[in-house]
Amino acid sequence: MWQWRDPVSVPNVVGGMELVAKHSDVDSSGRLRNEPIEGVVFRPTRPVAHDEGHVTEVARANWTELGGPLVQVHITTTLPGRIRAWGLHQRNTDRLFVVSGLIRIVVFDGRNGSLSQGRVNVFTVSEKNPGLLIVPPNLYHGWKNIGVTEAVIINMPDQMYDYAAPDALDLPWDSEAASRIVPYRWA
């Protein structure tokens, strides 16, 4: 747990020792501070205003981040306050895009021997802060709807869903095993 290093700088208020300093998610040039997990890519996009509203690109065939053709596109929703974690695919790459709502997406690298083993990446994404998040195989990932409306997420996995043998493994976020394995707590 974080503690004050300089007792002189502790505010003279009730609970002063309990206060936690805020940290910016971006550096002075506007880049995300996340030290990226090997293979995870976040490609920011932006809404472009026009006379009738806005348009935001979700994916383009010439975006190298996609890593291959689109073979399936589906929409999933998450109700406010709900958590969908921890999922892991052994073969599939997820390509996630938040259409509406406010979502905190977390990725944990538990791959043995990975250059980024043990690292956690956190992305806060919405229609006001859009981007395409690429999550390769064997990474624990999940999200929480931190907004007040149902969130809509598009997934464009790099392989079609196999109804007979789904490439989907779950580690329930509220399990004892998850608290031992994944160093992230859904507050």
Tab-separated table of C-alpha atoms in Angstrom:
chain	number	residue	atom	x	y	z
A	1	MET	CA	0.000	0.000	0.000
A	2	TRP	CA	1.118	3.540	-0.775
A	3	GLN	CA	2.401	5.582	2.170
A	4	TRP	CA	3.569	9.138	2.648
A	5	ARG	CA	7.338	9.376	2.247
A	6	ASP	CA	7.600	12.917	3.564
A	7	PRO	CA	5.581	13.308	6.796
A	8	VAL	CA	5.890	17.102	6.451
A	9	SER	CA	3.774	17.035	3.254
A	10	VAL	CA	0.848	15.218	4.914
A	11	PRO	CA	-2.147	17.596	4.874
A	12	ASN	CA	-3.215	18.732	8.316
A	13	VAL	CA	-6.742	17.307	7.973
A	14	VAL	CA	-8.652	14.418	9.493
A	15	GLY	CA	-7.664	11.373	7.430
A	16	GLY	CA	-4.596	13.079	5.970
A	17	MET	CA	-2.481	9.932	6.269
A	18	GLU	CA	-5.096	8.005	4.270
A	19	LEU	CA	-5.081	10.326	1.260
A	20	VAL	CA	-3.597	8.934	-1.934
A	21	ALA	CA	-1.929	11.147	-4.520
A	22	LYS	CA	-3.504	11.071	-7.982
A	23	HIS	CA	-1.420	10.060	-10.974
A	24	SER	CA	-2.090	11.062	-14.564
A	25	ASP	CA	-2.849	8.319	-17.102
A	26	VAL	CA	-0.954	10.320	-19.747
A	27	ASP	CA	2.465	11.923	-19.925
A	28	SER	CA	3.141	15.574	-20.833
A	29	SER	CA	2.868	14.775	-24.566
A	30	GLY	CA	-0.516	13.096	-24.151
A	31	ARG	CA	0.703	9.500	-24.553
A	32	LEU	CA	-0.746	6.802	-22.295
A	33	ARG	CA	1.610	5.928	-19.443
A	34	ASN	CA	0.808	2.206	-19.654
A	35	GLU	CA	3.994	0.262	-20.215
A	36	PRO	CA	2.499	-1.962	-22.901
A	37	ILE	CA	2.117	-5.683	-22.506
A	38	GLU	CA	3.871	-7.560	-25.282
A	39	GLY	CA	1.389	-7.860	-28.172
A	40	VAL	CA	-1.271	-5.539	-26.724
A	41	VAL	CA	-1.990	-2.547	-28.940
A	42	PHE	CA	-4.319	0.400	-28.363
A	43	ARG	CA	-4.992	2.382	-31.523
A	44	PRO	CA	-6.717	5.635	-30.583
A	45	THR	CA	-9.389	6.836	-32.956
A	46	ARG	CA	-11.447	9.999	-32.823
A	47	PRO	CA	-14.937	11.139	-33.596
A	48	VAL	CA	-14.955	13.520	-36.554
A	49	ALA	CA	-17.721	16.100	-36.548
A	50	HIS	CA	-19.790	16.802	-39.642
A	51	ASP	CA	-23.012	18.725	-40.292
A	52	GLU	CA	-25.261	15.826	-39.254
A	53	GLY	CA	-23.267	14.495	-36.267
A	54	HIS	CA	-20.070	12.496	-35.941
A	55	VAL	CA	-18.314	9.579	-37.604
A	56	THR	CA	-15.709	7.387	-35.914
A	57	GLU	CA	-13.683	4.728	-37.703
A	58	VAL	CA	-13.767	1.374	-35.905
A	59	ALA	CA	-11.427	-0.636	-38.155
A	60	ARG	CA	-9.891	-0.395	-41.608
A	61	ALA	CA	-8.308	-3.143	-43.688
A	62	ASN	CA	-5.093	-1.105	-43.987
A	63	TRP	CA	-4.596	-0.794	-40.214
A	64	THR	CA	-1.616	-3.030	-39.511
A	65	GLU	CA	-2.771	-3.424	-35.894
A	66	LEU	CA	-5.610	-5.691	-37.048
A	67	GLY	CA	-3.116	-8.401	-37.919
A	68	GLY	CA	-5.400	-10.042	-40.432
A	69	PRO	CA	-8.788	-9.938	-42.114
A	70	LEU	CA	-12.104	-9.443	-40.342
A	71	VAL	CA	-13.786	-12.848	-40.085
A	72	GLN	CA	-16.510	-12.112	-37.541
A	73	VAL	CA	-17.972	-9.069	-35.833
A	74	HIS	CA	-20.252	-9.198	-32.831
A	75	ILE	CA	-21.650	-6.816	-30.228
A	76	THR	CA	-21.723	-7.464	-26.496
A	77	THR	CA	-23.242	-5.269	-23.820
A	78	THR	CA	-22.498	-4.787	-20.149
A	79	LEU	CA	-24.862	-3.247	-17.630
A	80	PRO	CA	-23.716	-0.387	-15.360
A	81	GLY	CA	-21.498	-1.533	-12.508
A	82	ARG	CA	-21.123	-5.063	-13.887
A	83	ILE	CA	-17.758	-6.799	-14.307
A	84	ARG	CA	-16.885	-9.255	-17.062
A	85	ALA	CA	-13.560	-10.810	-16.148
A	86	TRP	CA	-11.272	-12.706	-16.368
A	87	GLY	CA	-11.367	-14.253	-19.817
A	88	LEU	CA	-8.538	-15.868	-21.745
A	89	HIS	CA	-8.296	-17.262	-25.282
A	90	GLN	CA	-5.617	-19.762	-26.219
A	91	ARG	CA	-5.791	-19.128	-29.981
A	92	ASN	CA	-7.988	-16.077	-30.650
A	93	THR	CA	-7.063	-12.424	-30.623
A	94	ASP	CA	-9.792	-10.062	-29.438
A	95	ARG	CA	-10.151	-6.716	-31.204
A	96	LEU	CA	-12.362	-4.576	-28.958
A	97	PHE	CA	-14.036	-1.235	-29.629
A	98	VAL	CA	-16.348	0.542	-27.173
A	99	VAL	CA	-19.276	2.044	-29.088
A	100	SER	CA	-21.053	3.599	-26.105
A	101	GLY	CA	-20.713	3.714	-22.361
A	102	LEU	CA	-17.680	4.117	-20.124
A	103	ILE	CA	-15.576	0.975	-19.755
A	104	ARG	CA	-12.393	0.182	-17.855
A	105	ILE	CA	-10.630	-2.641	-19.722
A	106	VAL	CA	-7.804	-4.433	-17.905
A	107	VAL	CA	-5.256	-6.831	-19.407
A	108	PHE	CA	-2.872	-8.975	-17.326
A	109	ASP	CA	0.126	-10.831	-18.747
A	110	GLY	CA	0.435	-14.138	-16.933
A	111	ARG	CA	2.358	-15.801	-19.767
A	112	ASN	CA	5.384	-17.668	-18.486
A	113	GLY	CA	8.528	-16.381	-20.190
A	114	SER	CA	6.888	-13.285	-21.681
A	115	LEU	CA	8.995	-10.118	-21.744
A	116	SER	CA	6.098	-8.359	-20.000
A	117	GLN	CA	5.116	-11.180	-17.619
A	118	GLY	CA	3.310	-9.839	-14.556
A	119	ARG	CA	2.435	-6.510	-16.162
A	120	VAL	CA	-1.072	-5.004	-16.008
A	121	ASN	CA	-2.489	-2.543	-18.557
A	122	VAL	CA	-5.578	-0.467	-17.817
A	123	PHE	CA	-7.564	1.362	-20.510
A	124	THR	CA	-10.520	3.661	-19.886
A	125	VAL	CA	-12.479	3.794	-23.121
A	126	SER	CA	-15.743	5.393	-24.230
A	127	GLU	CA	-17.331	7.043	-27.256
A	128	LYS	CA	-15.545	10.228	-26.125
A	129	ASN	CA	-12.204	8.416	-25.842
A	130	PRO	CA	-12.477	5.752	-28.548
A	131	GLY	CA	-9.875	3.323	-29.709
A	132	LEU	CA	-9.327	-0.191	-30.973
A	133	LEU	CA	-7.762	-2.493	-28.357
A	134	ILE	CA	-5.959	-5.612	-29.604
A	135	VAL	CA	-5.629	-8.420	-27.014
A	136	PRO	CA	-3.591	-11.410	-28.252
A	137	PRO	CA	-3.968	-15.000	-26.999
A	138	ASN	CA	-3.108	-16.163	-23.481
A	139	LEU	CA	-3.680	-12.823	-21.758
A	140	TYR	CA	-6.218	-12.470	-18.973
A	141	HIS	CA	-8.578	-9.637	-19.817
A	142	GLY	CA	-11.865	-8.196	-18.747
A	143	TRP	CA	-13.759	-5.021	-18.103
A	144	LYS	CA	-16.058	-3.136	-15.800
A	145	ASN	CA	-18.781	-0.760	-16.879
A	146	ILE	CA	-17.876	2.295	-14.797
A	147	GLY	CA	-20.550	4.430	-16.433
A	148	VAL	CA	-24.249	4.909	-15.735
A	149	THR	CA	-25.680	3.436	-18.939
A	150	GLU	CA	-25.475	0.036	-20.602
A	151	ALA	CA	-22.185	-0.161	-22.499
A	152	VAL	CA	-21.920	-1.502	-26.045
A	153	ILE	CA	-18.676	-3.165	-27.175
A	154	ILE	CA	-17.846	-4.462	-30.631
A	155	ASN	CA	-15.495	-7.447	-30.836
A	156	MET	CA	-13.874	-8.452	-34.111
A	157	PRO	CA	-11.931	-11.612	-33.152
A	158	ASP	CA	-9.380	-12.867	-35.649
A	159	GLN	CA	-11.037	-16.322	-35.744
A	160	MET	CA	-14.659	-17.302	-36.071
A	161	TYR	CA	-16.406	-18.584	-32.964
A	162	ASP	CA	-16.326	-22.385	-32.821
A	163	TYR	CA	-19.691	-23.459	-31.407
A	164	ALA	CA	-18.494	-27.061	-30.846
A	165	ALA	CA	-15.248	-26.111	-29.061
A	166	PRO	CA	-15.210	-22.454	-27.955
A	167	ASP	CA	-11.783	-20.932	-27.366
A	168	ALA	CA	-12.917	-19.323	-24.135
A	169	LEU	CA	-11.558	-19.935	-20.657
A	170	ASP	CA	-12.856	-18.061	-17.617
A	171	LEU	CA	-11.372	-17.238	-14.236
A	172	PRO	CA	-14.227	-15.637	-12.266
A	173	TRP	CA	-13.075	-12.179	-11.128
A	174	ASP	CA	-14.495	-12.637	-7.637
A	175	SER	CA	-12.891	-16.045	-7.028
A	176	GLU	CA	-10.115	-16.758	-4.554
A	177	ALA	CA	-7.992	-17.995	-7.460
A	178	ALA	CA	-8.361	-14.681	-9.310
A	179	SER	CA	-7.244	-12.748	-6.239
A	180	ARG	CA	-4.077	-14.898	-6.115
A	181	ILE	CA	-3.335	-14.859	-9.844
A	182	VAL	CA	-4.302	-11.424	-11.189
A	183	PRO	CA	-2.769	-8.394	-9.417
A	184	TYR	CA	-5.743	-6.124	-10.070
A	185	ARG	CA	-8.793	-5.393	-7.932
A	186	TRP	CA	-12.054	-4.135	-9.372
A	187	ALA	CA	-12.778	-1.247	-6.996
